Short mmCIF file of C-alpha atoms in Angstrom, two decimals:
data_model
loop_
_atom_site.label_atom_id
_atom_site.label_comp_id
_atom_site.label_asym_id
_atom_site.label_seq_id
_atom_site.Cartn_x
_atom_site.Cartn_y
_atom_site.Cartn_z
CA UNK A 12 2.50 -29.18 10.51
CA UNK A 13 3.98 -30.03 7.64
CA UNK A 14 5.54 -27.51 4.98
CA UNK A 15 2.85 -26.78 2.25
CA UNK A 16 2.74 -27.92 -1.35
CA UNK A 17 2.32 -26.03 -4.14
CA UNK A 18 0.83 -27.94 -7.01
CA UNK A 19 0.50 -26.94 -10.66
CA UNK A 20 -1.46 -23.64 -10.33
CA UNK A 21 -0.22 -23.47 -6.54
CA UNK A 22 -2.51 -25.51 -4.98
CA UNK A 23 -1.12 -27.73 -1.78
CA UNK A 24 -2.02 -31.09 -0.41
CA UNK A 25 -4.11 -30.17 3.02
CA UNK A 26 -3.04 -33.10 4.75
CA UNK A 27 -0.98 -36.19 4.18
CA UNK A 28 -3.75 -38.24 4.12
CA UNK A 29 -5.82 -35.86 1.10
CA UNK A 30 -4.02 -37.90 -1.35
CA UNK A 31 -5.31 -36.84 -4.90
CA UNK A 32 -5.26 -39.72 -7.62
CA UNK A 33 -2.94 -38.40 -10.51
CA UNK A 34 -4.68 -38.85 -13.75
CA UNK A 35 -1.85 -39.38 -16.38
CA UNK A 36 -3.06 -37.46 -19.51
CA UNK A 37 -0.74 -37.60 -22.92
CA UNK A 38 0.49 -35.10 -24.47
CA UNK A 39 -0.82 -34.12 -27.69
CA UNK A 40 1.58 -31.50 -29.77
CA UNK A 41 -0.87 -28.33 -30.07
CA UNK A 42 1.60 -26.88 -32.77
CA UNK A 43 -0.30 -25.70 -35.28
CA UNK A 44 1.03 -26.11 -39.37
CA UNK A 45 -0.84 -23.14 -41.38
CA UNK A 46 -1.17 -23.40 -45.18
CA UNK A 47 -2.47 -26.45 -47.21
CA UNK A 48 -1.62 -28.79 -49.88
CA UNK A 49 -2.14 -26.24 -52.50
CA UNK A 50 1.07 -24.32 -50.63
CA UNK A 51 3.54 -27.17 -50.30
CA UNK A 52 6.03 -24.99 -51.32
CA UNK A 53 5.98 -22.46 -48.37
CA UNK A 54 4.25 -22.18 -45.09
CA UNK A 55 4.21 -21.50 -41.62
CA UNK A 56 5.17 -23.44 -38.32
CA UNK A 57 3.61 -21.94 -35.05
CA UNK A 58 5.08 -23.31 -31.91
CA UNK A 59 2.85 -21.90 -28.95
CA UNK A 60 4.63 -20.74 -25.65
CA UNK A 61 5.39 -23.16 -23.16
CA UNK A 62 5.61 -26.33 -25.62
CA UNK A 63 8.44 -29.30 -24.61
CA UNK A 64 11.15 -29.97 -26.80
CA UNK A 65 9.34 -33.68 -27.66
CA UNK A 66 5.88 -31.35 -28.41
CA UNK A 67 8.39 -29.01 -30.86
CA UNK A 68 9.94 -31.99 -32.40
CA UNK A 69 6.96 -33.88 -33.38
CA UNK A 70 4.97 -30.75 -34.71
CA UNK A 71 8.58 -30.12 -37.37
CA UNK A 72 7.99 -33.97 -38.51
CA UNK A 73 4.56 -33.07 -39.31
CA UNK A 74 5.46 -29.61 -40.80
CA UNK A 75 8.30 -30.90 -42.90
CA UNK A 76 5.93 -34.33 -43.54
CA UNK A 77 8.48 -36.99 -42.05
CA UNK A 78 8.99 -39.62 -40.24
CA UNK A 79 8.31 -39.48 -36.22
CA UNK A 80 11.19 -38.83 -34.28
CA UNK A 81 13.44 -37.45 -37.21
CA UNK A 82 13.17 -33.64 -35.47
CA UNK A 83 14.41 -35.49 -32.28
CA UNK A 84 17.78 -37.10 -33.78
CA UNK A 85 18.16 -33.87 -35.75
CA UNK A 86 18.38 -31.97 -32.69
CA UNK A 87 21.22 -34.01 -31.47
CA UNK A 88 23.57 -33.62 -34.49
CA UNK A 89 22.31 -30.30 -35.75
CA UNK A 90 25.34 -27.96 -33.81
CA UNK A 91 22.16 -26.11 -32.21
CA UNK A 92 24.10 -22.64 -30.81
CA UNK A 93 23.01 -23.63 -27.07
CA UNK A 94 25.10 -22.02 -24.26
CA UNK A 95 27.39 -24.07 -22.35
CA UNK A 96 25.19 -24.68 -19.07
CA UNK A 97 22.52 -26.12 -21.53
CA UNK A 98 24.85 -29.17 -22.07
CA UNK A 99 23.49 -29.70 -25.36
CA UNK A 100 19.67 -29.83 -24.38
CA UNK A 101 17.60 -27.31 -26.47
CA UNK A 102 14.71 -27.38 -24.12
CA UNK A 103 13.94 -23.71 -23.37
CA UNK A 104 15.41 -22.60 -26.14
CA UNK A 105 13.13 -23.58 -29.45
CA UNK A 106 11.61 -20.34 -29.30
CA UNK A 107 7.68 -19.84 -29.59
CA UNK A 108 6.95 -18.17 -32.44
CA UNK A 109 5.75 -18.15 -36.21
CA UNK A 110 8.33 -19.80 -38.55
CA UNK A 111 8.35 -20.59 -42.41
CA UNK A 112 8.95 -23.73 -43.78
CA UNK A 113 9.66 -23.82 -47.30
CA UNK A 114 10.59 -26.99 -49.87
CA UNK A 115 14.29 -26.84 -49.32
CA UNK A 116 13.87 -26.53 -45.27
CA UNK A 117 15.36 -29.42 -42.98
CA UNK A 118 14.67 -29.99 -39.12
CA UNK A 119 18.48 -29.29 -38.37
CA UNK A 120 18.12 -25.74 -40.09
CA UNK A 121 14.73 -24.98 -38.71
CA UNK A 122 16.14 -26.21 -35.06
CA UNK A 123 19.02 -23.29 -35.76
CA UNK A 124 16.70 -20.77 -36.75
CA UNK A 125 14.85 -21.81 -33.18
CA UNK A 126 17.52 -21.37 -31.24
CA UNK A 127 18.94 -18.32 -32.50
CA UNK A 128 15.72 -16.47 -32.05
CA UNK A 129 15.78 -17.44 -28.84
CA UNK A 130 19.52 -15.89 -28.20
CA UNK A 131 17.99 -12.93 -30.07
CA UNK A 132 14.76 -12.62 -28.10
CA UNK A 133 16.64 -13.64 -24.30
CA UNK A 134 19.43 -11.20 -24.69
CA UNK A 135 22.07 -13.48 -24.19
CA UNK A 136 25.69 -12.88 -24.06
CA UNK A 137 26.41 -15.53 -26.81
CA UNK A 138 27.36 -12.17 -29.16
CA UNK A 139 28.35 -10.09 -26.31
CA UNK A 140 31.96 -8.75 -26.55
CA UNK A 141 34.53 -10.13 -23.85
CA UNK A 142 36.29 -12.79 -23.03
CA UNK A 143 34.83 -16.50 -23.15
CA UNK A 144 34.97 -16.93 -19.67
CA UNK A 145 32.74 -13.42 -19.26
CA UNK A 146 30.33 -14.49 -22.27
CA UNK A 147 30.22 -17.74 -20.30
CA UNK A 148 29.00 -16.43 -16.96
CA UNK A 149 26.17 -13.94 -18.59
CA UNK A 150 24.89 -17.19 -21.16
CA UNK A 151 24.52 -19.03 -17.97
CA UNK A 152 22.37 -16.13 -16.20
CA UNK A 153 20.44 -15.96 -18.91
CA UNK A 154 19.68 -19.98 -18.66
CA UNK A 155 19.06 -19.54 -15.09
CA UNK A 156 16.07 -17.26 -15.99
CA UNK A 157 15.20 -19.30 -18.95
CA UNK A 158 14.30 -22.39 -16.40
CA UNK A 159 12.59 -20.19 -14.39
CA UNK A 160 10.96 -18.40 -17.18
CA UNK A 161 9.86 -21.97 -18.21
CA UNK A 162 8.50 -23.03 -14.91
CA UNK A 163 6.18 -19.75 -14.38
CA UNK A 164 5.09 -20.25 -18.21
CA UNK A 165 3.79 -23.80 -16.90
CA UNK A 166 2.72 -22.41 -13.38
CA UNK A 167 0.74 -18.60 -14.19
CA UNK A 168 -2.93 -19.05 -15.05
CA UNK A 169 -2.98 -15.61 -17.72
CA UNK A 170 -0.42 -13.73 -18.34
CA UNK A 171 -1.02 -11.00 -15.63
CA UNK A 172 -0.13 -13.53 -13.19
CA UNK A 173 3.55 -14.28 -14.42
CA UNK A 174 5.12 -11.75 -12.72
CA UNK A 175 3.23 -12.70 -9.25
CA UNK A 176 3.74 -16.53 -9.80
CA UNK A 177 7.19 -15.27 -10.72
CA UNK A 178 7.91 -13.16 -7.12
CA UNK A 179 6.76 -16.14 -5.79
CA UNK A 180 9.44 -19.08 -6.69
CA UNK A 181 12.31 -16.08 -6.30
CA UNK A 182 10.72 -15.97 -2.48
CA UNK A 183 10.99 -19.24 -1.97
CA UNK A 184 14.14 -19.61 -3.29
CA UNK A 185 15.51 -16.55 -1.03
CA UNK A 186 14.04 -18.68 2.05
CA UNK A 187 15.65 -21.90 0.71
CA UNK A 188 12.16 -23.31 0.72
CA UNK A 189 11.61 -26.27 -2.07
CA UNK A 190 9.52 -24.61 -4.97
CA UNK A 191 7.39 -28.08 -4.87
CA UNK A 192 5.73 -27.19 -8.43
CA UNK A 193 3.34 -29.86 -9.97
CA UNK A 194 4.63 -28.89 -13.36
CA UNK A 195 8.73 -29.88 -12.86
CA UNK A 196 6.88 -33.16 -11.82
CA UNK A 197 4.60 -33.71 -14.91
CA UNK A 198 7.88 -33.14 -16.61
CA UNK A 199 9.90 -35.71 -14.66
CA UNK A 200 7.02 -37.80 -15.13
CA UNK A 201 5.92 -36.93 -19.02
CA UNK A 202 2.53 -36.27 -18.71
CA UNK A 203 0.39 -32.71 -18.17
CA UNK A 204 -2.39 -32.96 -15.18
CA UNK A 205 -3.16 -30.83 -12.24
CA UNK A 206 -3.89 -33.84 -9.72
CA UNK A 207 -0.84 -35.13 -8.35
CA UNK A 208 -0.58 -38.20 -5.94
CA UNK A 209 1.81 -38.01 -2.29
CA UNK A 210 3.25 -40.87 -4.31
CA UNK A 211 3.71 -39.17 -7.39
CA UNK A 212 6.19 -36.18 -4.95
CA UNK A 213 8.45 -39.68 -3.48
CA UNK A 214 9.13 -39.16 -7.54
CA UNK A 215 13.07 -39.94 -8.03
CA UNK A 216 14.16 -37.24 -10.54
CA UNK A 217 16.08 -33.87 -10.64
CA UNK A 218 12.77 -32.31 -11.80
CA UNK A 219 10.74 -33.65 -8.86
CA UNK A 220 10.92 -30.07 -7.14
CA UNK A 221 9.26 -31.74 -3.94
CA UNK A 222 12.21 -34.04 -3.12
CA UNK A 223 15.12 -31.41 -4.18
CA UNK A 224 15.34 -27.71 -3.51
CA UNK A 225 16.21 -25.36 -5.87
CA UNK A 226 15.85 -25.14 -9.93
CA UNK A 227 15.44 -28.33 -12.10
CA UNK A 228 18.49 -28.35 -13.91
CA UNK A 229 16.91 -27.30 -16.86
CA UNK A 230 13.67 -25.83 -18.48
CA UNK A 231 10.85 -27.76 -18.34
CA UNK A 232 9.80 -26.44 -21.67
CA UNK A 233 10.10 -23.65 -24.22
CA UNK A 234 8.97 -19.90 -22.30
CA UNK A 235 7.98 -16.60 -23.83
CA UNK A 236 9.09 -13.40 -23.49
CA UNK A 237 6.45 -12.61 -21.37
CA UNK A 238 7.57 -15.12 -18.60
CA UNK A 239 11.27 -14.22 -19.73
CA UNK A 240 10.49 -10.16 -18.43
CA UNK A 241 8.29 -11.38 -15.38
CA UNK A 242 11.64 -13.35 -13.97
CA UNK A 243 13.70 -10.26 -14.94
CA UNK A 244 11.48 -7.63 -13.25
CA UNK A 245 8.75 -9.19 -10.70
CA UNK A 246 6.32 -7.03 -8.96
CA UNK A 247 7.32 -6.46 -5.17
CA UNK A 248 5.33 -8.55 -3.14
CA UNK A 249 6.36 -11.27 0.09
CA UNK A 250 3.77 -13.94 -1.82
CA UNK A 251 4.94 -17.61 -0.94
CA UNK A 252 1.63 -19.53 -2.16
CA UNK A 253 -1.19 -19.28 -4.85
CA UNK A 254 -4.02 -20.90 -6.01
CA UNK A 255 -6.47 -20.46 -8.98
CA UNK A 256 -9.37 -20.81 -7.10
CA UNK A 257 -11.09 -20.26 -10.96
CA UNK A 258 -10.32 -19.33 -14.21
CA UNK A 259 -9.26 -15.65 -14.03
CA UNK A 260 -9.40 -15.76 -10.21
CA UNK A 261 -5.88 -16.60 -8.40
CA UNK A 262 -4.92 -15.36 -5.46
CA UNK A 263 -1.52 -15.00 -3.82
CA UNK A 264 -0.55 -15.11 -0.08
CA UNK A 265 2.13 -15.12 2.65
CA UNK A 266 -0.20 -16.67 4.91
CA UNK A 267 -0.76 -19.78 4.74
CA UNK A 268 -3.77 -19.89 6.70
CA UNK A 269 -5.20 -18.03 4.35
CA UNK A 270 -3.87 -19.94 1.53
CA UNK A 271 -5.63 -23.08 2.98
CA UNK A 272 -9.01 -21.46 2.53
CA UNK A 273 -8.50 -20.40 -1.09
CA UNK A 274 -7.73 -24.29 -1.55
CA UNK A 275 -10.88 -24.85 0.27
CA UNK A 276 -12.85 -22.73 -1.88
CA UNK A 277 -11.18 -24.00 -5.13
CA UNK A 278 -11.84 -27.57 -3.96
CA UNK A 279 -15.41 -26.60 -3.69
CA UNK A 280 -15.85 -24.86 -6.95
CA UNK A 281 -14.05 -28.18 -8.77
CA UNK A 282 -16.32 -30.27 -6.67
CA UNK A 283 -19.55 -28.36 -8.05
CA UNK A 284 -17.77 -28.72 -11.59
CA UNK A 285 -17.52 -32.52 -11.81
CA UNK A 286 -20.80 -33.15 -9.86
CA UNK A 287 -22.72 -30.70 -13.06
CA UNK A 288 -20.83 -32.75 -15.77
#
């Protein structure tokens, strides 16, 4: 039999033959700008948890009210304050939270402000005292837990879950087990859907968490601090699989017998779904 996959919310392909159809679906910035015309001068950007870098970028354009793709070049000459093992990416760290934008603010300054929050919020050791070499080493445990902060932001259905979906990719890791996550692959693969084709896992790409054990190389976008304290402190527990068999209902296993028939039963309830729409 051949090792399980788990899929966006931890569902697995039954059989080699089950081959879903991936349905490609673009992603639309969900950032949302408060304040209106009548406040040009100041308000507020809110940048969600668990945006990408690209969703971040586009929603400052709009904020600041210029051209696409301006956030994006800004972000590679801005001197964001990223640690070393980022190697200049700022994905996972353009923090989720409520920021103001005033008349005199500029993508490169409101990137900054991003970032730092996020050195604030993680605890990193980019203020700690010590030598660079020691400052080094705890910056690049703190990214370690920012990718996997990242991918159980993507993977957790509610928040409750996080430290659950959490125990679960440090179990796998422990085994050496690939973490085979649907949403590394949307991210290798740009898109955001929870059908994903045996095709779509053949996927060449550091992301593609089928093909390559271990973590991505990086976040796969921007976590909370909720995700950030479920890596730090998950709940005992020898789960290796889960599945959200429906909103508010996902259940975690070491069996994967019994993971199969959660998939069953979630198949079933998204079967009655489409067939009532």
């Amino acid at each position: 039999m051949s090792r399980p996959r788990l899929t966006r919310r931890g569902r697995i392909a039954l059989s080699a033959s089950a081959v879903l159809v991936a349905v490609a679906a673009v992603l639309v910035p969900v950032l949302t700008l408060t304040g209106g015309d009548d406040e040009a001068r100041r308000t507020a950007l809110v940048v969600p948890e668990g945006r990408r870098a690209a969703q971040v970028y586009a929603a400052v354009d709009e904020a600041l009210r210029l051209p696409g793709g301006t956030a994006a070049k800004a972000a590679l000459t801005a001197e964001l304050p990223l640690p070393k093992a980022a190697r200049g990416n700022p994905e996972g760290y353009l923090f989720p939270a409520t920021y103001p934008v005033e008349a005199a603010t500029t993508p490169a300054g409101l990137l900054r402000y991003m970032v730092s929050t996020a050195h604030d919020r993680f605890g990193s050791g980019r203020g700690a005292a010590g030598s660079r070499s020691s400052r080094d080493l705890a910056d690049a445990a703190t990214y370690r837990k920012v990718v996997l902060a990242s991918i159980v932001q993507a993977e957790a259905d509610t928040p409750a879950d996080m430290g659950k979906v959490a125990r679960v990719v440090h179990n796998r890791l422990a085994l050496g087990m690939p973490l085979q996550m649907d949403s590394t692959l949307n991210y290798a693969l740009d898109r955001s859907t929870l059908d994903t084709s045996h095709r779509d896992t053949k996927t060449d790409s550091p992301f593609n968490t089928y093909r390559h054990k271990g973590l991505p190389p990086a976040p796969i976008g921007n976590p909370g601090e909720e995700a950030m304290r479920a890596v730090a402190d998950p709940p005992a527990g020898d789960w290796l699989y889960f599945v959200t068999v429906k909103p508010g209902d996902t259940r975690f296993t070491h069996r994967y017998a019994e993971h199969r028939r959660n998939v069953e039963e979630f198949n079933r309830n998204r079967a009655g779904a489409s067939a009532a729409r």
